Amino acid sequence: MSTKPEAEKKKQCWLGIEDSEEEGTGGGSEQEEEESRLKGLERRSSKRRKVDYASSASEDDDGGTDGDNRDADEEGEEEVDEEQEGIREKGKKKSRNTDKHDDLLITSSSRLKPLSKEELAASKEATAKTGVVYLSRVPPFMKPMKVKSLLSRFGEVGRIFLSPEDPKAYARRVRFGGNKKRNFEEGWVEFKSKKIAKLVAETLNTTTIGGKRSAPSVTCGKKGSYYHDDVWNIKYLPKFKWHHLQAQIAYENASRQAKLRAEIAQATRENKTYIRNVERAKMVEKMESSRKRKFKELAEASGDKDSKQPEPLEIRRQFRQRSAKGKKAEEGEGKESSEKVKRLLNKFTNCNKSGSFAH
Amino acid sequence: MPEPTSFAELGIERWLANSLGAMAIRKPTPIQAACIGPILEGIFSLHFPPWEGTTDKSVGKDCIGGSQTGSGKTVAFAAPILQMWAEDPFGVFALILTPTRELALQIVEQFKALGAPQNLKVCLLIGGADMNEQALSLATRPHIVVATPGRLADHIRSSGEDTICGLRRTRVVVLDEADRMLSETFAEDLEECLSVVPKSGVYGRQTLLFTATVTPEVRALKEMERTNGRRGVFICEVDTDRLAIPPSLSQKYLLLVPHTREAYLHTLLTTPLNENKSVIIFTNRTHTANLLTHTLRQLSHRVTPLHSELPQRERIDSLGRFRAEAARILVATDVASRGLDIPVVELVVNFDVPRDPDDYVHRVGRTARAGRGGEAITFITQYDILLIEAIEKRTGRKLEKYIDEPGVSLEGRVVREMLQEVSEKKRAAVMAVEEGKNEYGKRKRKLQDKANNLGSKRKKDAR
């Protein structure tokens, strides 16, 4: 490692330990922050791929969503992308010189180039402005797109996450003939502007969703909204950003990778020792055989067969042997079959002397 | 006695000989030739009720059959049972007990295939499946019941007299893998099972025992004194002691350091000769099997696990995948070591050396079946020398040292390329196992697992 250039050394560094405290990057050095941003990106992009799959599946048919997609993540999730992500996606692919370790660690995410300073500043500013509201209850079977369309009347909505119900509960409902749509329990919605987020929470909380009435009116004959009479439960989360939601997952991923790296380093050391020993064994074998050959030649040359043979290698180490088990082995040790078995055998020999057919 | 060349000569009726022929079984093997006749003698007692002065000689004999793995023991009892049943088809004619669930399933399938022309009803009673369904199907008095002892004992205890009354007039009881069935593990349950079937004797049940490895317990049965009312016992051992292993099987060994076994295994599975073979890998523990499955999958082998910690559904699916050759490699514990008949298996790898030499005989018997060739490779570590000596003593044959295929140096490959890669994947697999992911990298559902654990605990308590 010491031979590698400084920059690369640094990169290795943050991959290992520093990213475990990824959340505390607020006041860190520029370099560090840039990299943590980048890491977040990688993770997010890999996650988005997964999520997109899940949400697209749920979009076309709410009932037939493949449960397995969700299982990939403990909570399962549903996220809506928006323009802000677009800015980040501008970051191009990174052409990093990575050694094998990095290769192994970052397998799923695509390599991205760090953002330029201006882009970074812009995205930081945008993040600072955002506000997150919490929905303690999501109206029955309301999908993320519906939440988005209802809330985007008030201002630009960023990401949305609604946590789906327990798959068990879903399975139970379906089994007993209930609604096959996916239900969501609670959710978080990001607004581009803190102000709007606060305003939305204050004004909408405990009010009905409204819109057109759900009962088809005789006069106009149009269908109204299913959610007309449902009530919003919204709270503004002060000093809360979207990344706080992902902190736990990020931490787990980072610590997992660090652990894996340590494990692999250990394995590498073991392997090196093993290979060294294999080489040594070959050497010893060769020495042995050549020694034997020499003795033989010597004996033939001198013509006397009685000259002492080379002694076989002395045994350097004894291993404790596992002992054989089972009937034969135990029989040898004079063990008898157990009480239970004996009783069973007796049962076999008990016969029906007087009996008749059970017909 | 001259060697019979067809089943008809043994007294098997035409319909049965035909359905045997449909399964490509035309010429009886030695064990079949020897056992079918004596078992069938009982047929006469059906025409002339035994209470009209029958002697021991005119009823079918109890039978203890031993012959090497893959020599057709199942048919040796299935054929005479079906023939006797066809003479007098009544509910629960025969009860067949096996040590493992997969084996029970396999026997059911064989019976169904053989008895199809006669509308045979077979019932399968195994653990890990719904008890109510089984009880209902048992209550309809199927002709043949195939069961594992634990579940049958459970039914006897809990399902009520109406359900199990069919068993009270069972004519034939078969213990497949008799040496295992007569061991301590099954003793209690087996006793319970035998308590409902008629007692043995001329007027009672006929008992048939089959195994590849005859143990003192099994022998003890034949040495029991013959009392008046007992059936004659017929013993047929086709060289079980010296020839438990089929001669067409080549046994090899590799002396390895324990932590390099995975790397050698991976290399071995990818050599040109082994690349396309169906392989069973045996381990001693479920944990090892689980870990090995994860590791091999990470190394992109088509691998499927079979051990007792899997839910029954997965066990059956897994075995089905392997049989259908959708998976090339089966990683199994000794659950799969007995009885399973999968003709495509060409290679058996003992990842661990079994503690019991008999287990070794059964494990390597998964290949080289019915006269085919086969190869068994055993990984030996420095701790296993005594075990290998015991195995060689048991089988009467020396294991040969594994010799590299032409053009492939196993050790060279391992040292040069595989060792690092495999050990990395192994560490990753260890972590995945610790995190409770399945071998496809998905996290298991916690609730589901909890429910499963709860279920199995309850069953244990019930037992």
CSV table of N, CA, C and O in Angstrom, one decimal, chain B residues 230-312:
chain,number,residue,atom,x,y,z
B,230,ARG,N,-44.8,-68.9,14.5
B,230,ARG,CA,-44.1,-68.0,13.7
B,230,ARG,C,-43.9,-68.4,12.2
B,230,ARG,O,-43.9,-69.6,11.9
B,231,ARG,N,-43.8,-67.4,11.4
B,231,ARG,CA,-43.5,-67.7,10.0
B,231,ARG,C,-42.1,-68.1,9.9
B,231,ARG,O,-41.3,-67.7,10.7
B,232,GLY,N,-41.8,-68.8,8.9
B,232,GLY,CA,-40.4,-69.1,8.7
B,232,GLY,C,-39.7,-67.8,8.3
B,232,GLY,O,-40.3,-66.9,7.7
B,233,VAL,N,-38.4,-67.7,8.6
B,233,VAL,CA,-37.7,-66.5,8.2
B,233,VAL,C,-36.8,-66.9,7.1
B,233,VAL,O,-36.1,-67.9,7.2
B,234,PHE,N,-36.8,-66.1,6.1
B,234,PHE,CA,-35.9,-66.3,5.0
B,234,PHE,C,-34.9,-65.2,5.0
B,234,PHE,O,-35.2,-64.0,5.1
B,235,ILE,N,-33.6,-65.6,5.0
B,235,ILE,CA,-32.6,-64.6,5.0
B,235,ILE,C,-31.8,-64.6,3.7
B,235,ILE,O,-31.4,-65.7,3.2
B,236,CYS,N,-31.7,-63.5,3.1
B,236,CYS,CA,-30.9,-63.5,1.8
B,236,CYS,C,-29.9,-62.3,2.0
B,236,CYS,O,-30.3,-61.2,2.0
B,237,GLU,N,-28.7,-62.7,2.1
B,237,GLU,CA,-27.6,-61.6,2.1
B,237,GLU,C,-26.8,-61.9,0.9
B,237,GLU,O,-26.1,-62.9,0.7
B,238,VAL,N,-26.8,-61.0,0.0
B,238,VAL,CA,-26.0,-61.1,-1.2
B,238,VAL,C,-24.6,-60.4,-0.9
B,238,VAL,O,-24.4,-59.3,-1.2
B,239,ASP,N,-23.7,-61.2,-0.3
B,239,ASP,CA,-22.4,-60.7,0.0
B,239,ASP,C,-22.4,-59.3,0.6
B,239,ASP,O,-21.6,-58.4,0.1
B,240,THR,N,-23.2,-59.0,1.6
B,240,THR,CA,-23.3,-57.6,2.1
B,240,THR,C,-22.0,-57.3,2.8
B,240,THR,O,-21.6,-56.1,2.8
B,241,ASP,N,-21.3,-58.2,3.4
B,241,ASP,CA,-20.2,-57.8,4.2
B,241,ASP,C,-19.0,-57.4,3.4
B,241,ASP,O,-18.4,-56.4,3.6
B,242,ARG,N,-18.7,-58.3,2.4
B,242,ARG,CA,-17.5,-58.0,1.6
B,242,ARG,C,-17.8,-57.1,0.4
B,242,ARG,O,-16.9,-56.3,0.0
B,243,LEU,N,-19.0,-57.1,0.0
B,243,LEU,CA,-19.3,-56.5,-1.3
B,243,LEU,C,-20.4,-55.4,-1.2
B,243,LEU,O,-21.2,-55.3,-2.0
B,244,ALA,N,-20.3,-54.7,-0.1
B,244,ALA,CA,-21.4,-53.6,0.1
B,244,ALA,C,-21.3,-52.6,-1.0
B,244,ALA,O,-22.2,-51.9,-1.2
B,245,ILE,N,-20.1,-52.4,-1.5
B,245,ILE,CA,-19.9,-51.4,-2.5
B,245,ILE,C,-19.8,-52.0,-3.9
B,245,ILE,O,-19.1,-53.0,-4.1
B,246,PRO,N,-20.6,-51.5,-4.8
B,246,PRO,CA,-20.7,-52.1,-6.1
B,246,PRO,C,-19.3,-52.1,-6.8
B,246,PRO,O,-18.5,-51.1,-6.6
B,247,PRO,N,-19.0,-53.2,-7.5
B,247,PRO,CA,-17.6,-53.2,-8.1
B,247,PRO,C,-17.3,-52.2,-9.2
B,247,PRO,O,-16.2,-51.9,-9.5
B,248,SER,N,-18.4,-51.6,-9.7
B,248,SER,CA,-18.2,-50.7,-10.8
B,248,SER,C,-17.8,-49.3,-10.3
B,248,SER,O,-17.7,-48.4,-11.1
B,249,LEU,N,-17.7,-49.2,-9.0
B,249,LEU,CA,-17.5,-47.8,-8.4
B,249,LEU,C,-16.0,-47.7,-8.1
B,249,LEU,O,-15.4,-48.6,-7.6
B,250,SER,N,-15.4,-46.6,-8.6
B,250,SER,CA,-14.0,-46.3,-8.2
B,250,SER,C,-13.9,-45.3,-7.1
B,250,SER,O,-14.6,-44.3,-7.1
B,251,GLN,N,-13.2,-45.7,-6.1
B,251,GLN,CA,-13.1,-44.8,-4.9
B,251,GLN,C,-11.7,-44.1,-4.9
B,251,GLN,O,-10.7,-44.8,-4.9
B,252,LYS,N,-11.8,-42.8,-4.7
B,252,LYS,CA,-10.5,-42.1,-4.7
B,252,LYS,C,-10.4,-41.2,-3.4
B,252,LYS,O,-11.5,-41.0,-2.8
B,253,TYR,N,-9.3,-40.8,-3.1
B,253,TYR,CA,-9.2,-39.8,-2.0
B,253,TYR,C,-8.2,-38.7,-2.3
B,253,TYR,O,-7.3,-38.8,-3.2
B,254,LEU,N,-8.4,-37.6,-1.6
B,254,LEU,CA,-7.5,-36.5,-1.7
B,254,LEU,C,-7.1,-36.0,-0.3
B,254,LEU,O,-8.0,-35.8,0.5
B,255,LEU,N,-5.8,-35.9,-0.1
B,255,LEU,CA,-5.4,-35.5,1.3
B,255,LEU,C,-5.2,-34.0,1.3
B,255,LEU,O,-4.4,-33.5,0.5
B,256,LEU,N,-6.0,-33.3,2.1
B,256,LEU,CA,-6.0,-31.9,2.1
B,256,LEU,C,-6.0,-31.2,3.4
B,256,LEU,O,-6.2,-31.9,4.4
B,257,VAL,N,-5.6,-30.0,3.4
B,257,VAL,CA,-5.7,-29.1,4.7
B,257,VAL,C,-7.2,-28.6,4.7
B,257,VAL,O,-7.7,-28.3,3.7
B,258,PRO,N,-7.8,-28.7,5.9
B,258,PRO,CA,-9.2,-28.4,5.9
B,258,PRO,C,-9.6,-27.1,5.2
B,258,PRO,O,-10.6,-27.1,4.5
B,259,HIS,N,-8.9,-26.0,5.4
B,259,HIS,CA,-9.4,-24.7,4.9
B,259,HIS,C,-9.2,-24.6,3.4
B,259,HIS,O,-9.7,-23.6,2.8
B,260,THR,N,-8.5,-25.6,2.8
B,260,THR,CA,-8.4,-25.5,1.3
B,260,THR,C,-9.4,-26.4,0.6
B,260,THR,O,-9.4,-26.5,-0.6
B,261,ARG,N,-10.3,-27.0,1.4
B,261,ARG,CA,-11.2,-28.0,0.7
B,261,ARG,C,-12.1,-27.3,-0.3
B,261,ARG,O,-12.3,-27.9,-1.4
B,262,GLU,N,-12.6,-26.1,0.1
B,262,GLU,CA,-13.5,-25.5,-0.9
B,262,GLU,C,-12.8,-25.2,-2.2
B,262,GLU,O,-13.4,-25.4,-3.3
B,263,ALA,N,-11.6,-24.7,-2.1
B,263,ALA,CA,-10.9,-24.4,-3.3
B,263,ALA,C,-10.6,-25.6,-4.2
B,263,ALA,O,-10.9,-25.6,-5.4
B,264,TYR,N,-10.3,-26.7,-3.5
B,264,TYR,CA,-10.1,-28.0,-4.3
B,264,TYR,C,-11.4,-28.4,-4.9
B,264,TYR,O,-11.5,-28.9,-6.0
B,265,LEU,N,-12.5,-28.3,-4.1
B,265,LEU,CA,-13.8,-28.7,-4.6
B,265,LEU,C,-14.2,-27.9,-5.8
B,265,LEU,O,-14.6,-28.5,-6.8
B,266,HIS,N,-14.0,-26.6,-5.7
B,266,HIS,CA,-14.3,-25.8,-6.9
B,266,HIS,C,-13.5,-26.2,-8.1
B,266,HIS,O,-14.0,-26.3,-9.2
B,267,THR,N,-12.2,-26.4,-7.9
B,267,THR,CA,-11.3,-26.8,-9.0
B,267,THR,C,-11.8,-28.1,-9.6
B,267,THR,O,-11.8,-28.3,-10.8
B,268,LEU,N,-12.1,-29.0,-8.7
B,268,LEU,CA,-12.5,-30.4,-9.1
B,268,LEU,C,-13.7,-30.3,-9.9
B,268,LEU,O,-13.9,-31.0,-10.9
B,269,LEU,N,-14.6,-29.5,-9.5
B,269,LEU,CA,-15.9,-29.4,-10.2
B,269,LEU,C,-15.8,-28.7,-11.6
B,269,LEU,O,-16.7,-28.8,-12.4
B,270,THR,N,-14.7,-28.0,-11.8
B,270,THR,CA,-14.6,-27.3,-13.1
B,270,THR,C,-13.6,-28.0,-14.0
B,270,THR,O,-13.3,-27.5,-15.1
B,271,THR,N,-13.0,-29.1,-13.7
B,271,THR,CA,-12.1,-29.8,-14.6
B,271,THR,C,-12.9,-30.3,-15.8
B,271,THR,O,-14.1,-30.6,-15.7
B,272,PRO,N,-12.2,-30.4,-17.0
B,272,PRO,CA,-13.0,-30.8,-18.2
B,272,PRO,C,-13.8,-32.0,-18.1
B,272,PRO,O,-14.9,-32.1,-18.6
B,273,LEU,N,-13.3,-33.0,-17.3
B,273,LEU,CA,-14.0,-34.3,-17.2
B,273,LEU,C,-15.2,-34.2,-16.3
B,273,LEU,O,-16.2,-34.9,-16.6
B,274,ASN,N,-15.1,-33.4,-15.3
B,274,ASN,CA,-16.2,-33.3,-14.3
B,274,ASN,C,-17.2,-32.2,-14.6
B,274,ASN,O,-18.2,-32.0,-14.0
B,275,GLU,N,-16.9,-31.4,-15.6
B,275,GLU,CA,-17.6,-30.1,-15.9
B,275,GLU,C,-19.1,-30.4,-16.0
B,275,GLU,O,-19.9,-29.6,-15.5
B,276,ASN,N,-19.5,-31.5,-16.6
B,276,ASN,CA,-20.9,-31.7,-16.9
B,276,ASN,C,-21.5,-32.8,-16.1
B,276,ASN,O,-22.7,-33.2,-16.4
B,277,LYS,N,-20.8,-33.4,-15.2
B,277,LYS,CA,-21.3,-34.5,-14.4
B,277,LYS,C,-22.3,-34.0,-13.4
B,277,LYS,O,-22.2,-32.9,-12.9
B,278,SER,N,-23.3,-34.9,-13.1
B,278,SER,CA,-24.1,-34.6,-11.9
B,278,SER,C,-23.4,-35.1,-10.7
B,278,SER,O,-22.9,-36.2,-10.6
B,279,VAL,N,-23.4,-34.2,-9.7
B,279,VAL,CA,-22.5,-34.5,-8.5
B,279,VAL,C,-23.4,-34.3,-7.2
B,279,VAL,O,-24.2,-33.4,-7.1
B,280,ILE,N,-23.1,-35.3,-6.3
B,280,ILE,CA,-23.7,-35.1,-5.0
B,280,ILE,C,-22.5,-34.8,-4.0
B,280,ILE,O,-21.5,-35.6,-4.1
B,281,ILE,N,-22.6,-33.8,-3.2
B,281,ILE,CA,-21.5,-33.5,-2.3
B,281,ILE,C,-22.1,-33.7,-0.9
B,281,ILE,O,-23.1,-33.1,-0.5
B,282,PHE,N,-21.5,-34.6,-0.1
B,282,PHE,CA,-22.0,-34.9,1.2
B,282,PHE,C,-21.2,-34.2,2.3
B,282,PHE,O,-19.9,-34.1,2.2
B,283,THR,N,-21.9,-33.6,3.2
B,283,THR,CA,-21.2,-33.0,4.4
B,283,THR,C,-21.7,-33.7,5.6
B,283,THR,O,-22.7,-34.4,5.6
B,284,ASN,N,-21.1,-33.4,6.8
B,284,ASN,CA,-21.5,-34.1,8.0
B,284,ASN,C,-22.6,-33.2,8.7
B,284,ASN,O,-23.3,-33.7,9.5
B,285,ARG,N,-22.6,-31.9,8.4
B,285,ARG,CA,-23.5,-31.0,9.2
B,285,ARG,C,-24.3,-30.2,8.3
B,285,ARG,O,-23.9,-29.8,7.2
B,286,THR,N,-25.5,-29.8,8.8
B,286,THR,CA,-26.4,-29.0,8.0
B,286,THR,C,-25.7,-27.6,7.7
B,286,THR,O,-25.9,-27.0,6.7
B,287,HIS,N,-25.0,-27.1,8.8
B,287,HIS,CA,-24.4,-25.8,8.6
B,287,HIS,C,-23.4,-25.8,7.5
B,287,HIS,O,-23.3,-24.9,6.7
B,288,THR,N,-22.6,-26.8,7.5
B,288,THR,CA,-21.5,-26.9,6.4
B,288,THR,C,-22.2,-27.0,5.1
B,288,THR,O,-21.8,-26.3,4.1
B,289,ALA,N,-23.3,-27.7,5.0
B,289,ALA,CA,-24.0,-27.9,3.7
B,289,ALA,C,-24.6,-26.5,3.3
B,289,ALA,O,-24.4,-26.1,2.1
B,290,ASN,N,-25.1,-25.8,4.2
B,290,ASN,CA,-25.7,-24.5,3.9
B,290,ASN,C,-24.6,-23.5,3.4
B,290,ASN,O,-24.7,-22.9,2.4
B,291,LEU,N,-23.5,-23.5,4.1
B,291,LEU,CA,-22.4,-22.6,3.8
B,291,LEU,C,-21.8,-23.0,2.4
B,291,LEU,O,-21.5,-22.1,1.6
B,292,LEU,N,-21.7,-24.2,2.2
B,292,LEU,CA,-21.1,-24.7,0.9
B,292,LEU,C,-22.0,-24.3,-0.2
B,292,LEU,O,-21.5,-24.0,-1.3
B,293,THR,N,-23.3,-24.4,0.0
B,293,THR,CA,-24.2,-24.1,-1.1
B,293,THR,C,-24.1,-22.6,-1.4
B,293,THR,O,-24.0,-22.2,-2.6
B,294,HIS,N,-24.0,-21.7,-0.4
B,294,HIS,CA,-23.8,-20.3,-0.6
B,294,HIS,C,-22.5,-20.1,-1.4
B,294,HIS,O,-22.5,-19.3,-2.4
B,295,THR,N,-21.4,-20.7,-0.9
B,295,THR,CA,-20.1,-20.5,-1.6
B,295,THR,C,-20.1,-20.9,-3.0
B,295,THR,O,-19.7,-20.2,-3.9
B,296,LEU,N,-20.7,-22.1,-3.3
B,296,LEU,CA,-20.6,-22.6,-4.7
B,296,LEU,C,-21.6,-21.8,-5.6
B,296,LEU,O,-21.3,-21.6,-6.7
B,297,ARG,N,-22.6,-21.3,-5.0
B,297,ARG,CA,-23.5,-20.4,-5.8
B,297,ARG,C,-22.8,-19.1,-6.2
B,297,ARG,O,-22.9,-18.6,-7.3
B,298,GLN,N,-22.0,-18.6,-5.2
B,298,GLN,CA,-21.3,-17.4,-5.5
B,298,GLN,C,-20.2,-17.6,-6.5
B,298,GLN,O,-19.9,-16.7,-7.3
B,299,LEU,N,-19.8,-18.9,-6.6
B,299,LEU,CA,-18.8,-19.2,-7.7
B,299,LEU,C,-19.5,-19.6,-9.0
B,299,LEU,O,-19.0,-20.3,-9.8
B,300,SER,N,-20.8,-19.3,-9.0
B,300,SER,CA,-21.7,-19.6,-10.2
B,300,SER,C,-21.8,-21.0,-10.6
B,300,SER,O,-21.7,-21.3,-11.8
B,301,HIS,N,-21.9,-21.9,-9.6
B,301,HIS,CA,-22.3,-23.3,-10.0
B,301,HIS,C,-23.8,-23.4,-9.8
B,301,HIS,O,-24.4,-22.7,-9.1
B,302,ARG,N,-24.3,-24.4,-10.6
B,302,ARG,CA,-25.8,-24.6,-10.4
B,302,ARG,C,-25.9,-25.6,-9.3
B,302,ARG,O,-25.7,-26.8,-9.5
B,303,VAL,N,-26.2,-25.1,-8.1
B,303,VAL,CA,-26.2,-25.9,-6.9
B,303,VAL,C,-27.5,-25.8,-6.1
B,303,VAL,O,-28.1,-24.8,-6.2
B,304,THR,N,-27.8,-26.9,-5.5
B,304,THR,CA,-29.1,-26.9,-4.7
B,304,THR,C,-28.8,-27.7,-3.4
B,304,THR,O,-28.1,-28.7,-3.4
B,305,PRO,N,-29.4,-27.2,-2.3
B,305,PRO,CA,-29.1,-27.9,-1.0
B,305,PRO,C,-30.2,-28.9,-0.6
B,305,PRO,O,-31.3,-28.8,-1.1
B,306,LEU,N,-29.8,-29.8,0.2
B,306,LEU,CA,-30.8,-30.8,0.8
B,306,LEU,C,-30.3,-31.2,2.2
B,306,LEU,O,-29.3,-31.9,2.3
B,307,HIS,N,-30.9,-30.6,3.2
B,307,HIS,CA,-30.6,-31.0,4.5
B,307,HIS,C,-31.8,-30.8,5.4
B,307,HIS,O,-32.8,-30.2,5.0
B,308,SER,N,-31.7,-31.2,6.7
B,308,SER,CA,-32.9,-31.3,7.5
B,308,SER,C,-33.3,-29.9,8.0
B,308,SER,O,-34.4,-29.8,8.5
B,309,GLU,N,-32.5,-28.8,7.8
B,309,GLU,CA,-33.0,-27.6,8.3
B,309,GLU,C,-33.8,-26.8,7.3
B,309,GLU,O,-34.3,-25.7,7.6
B,310,LEU,N,-34.0,-27.3,6.2
B,310,LEU,CA,-34.8,-26.7,5.2
B,310,LEU,C,-36.3,-27.1,5.4
B,310,LEU,O,-36.5,-28.2,5.9
B,311,PRO,N,-37.2,-26.2,5.1
B,311,PRO,CA,-38.6,-26.6,5.1
B,311,PRO,C,-38.9,-27.8,4.1
B,311,PRO,O,-38.2,-27.9,3.1
B,312,GLN,N,-39.8,-28.6,4.5
B,312,GLN,CA,-40.0,-29.8,3.7
B,312,GLN,C,-40.3,-29.5,2.2
B,312,GLN,O,-39.8,-30.1,1.3
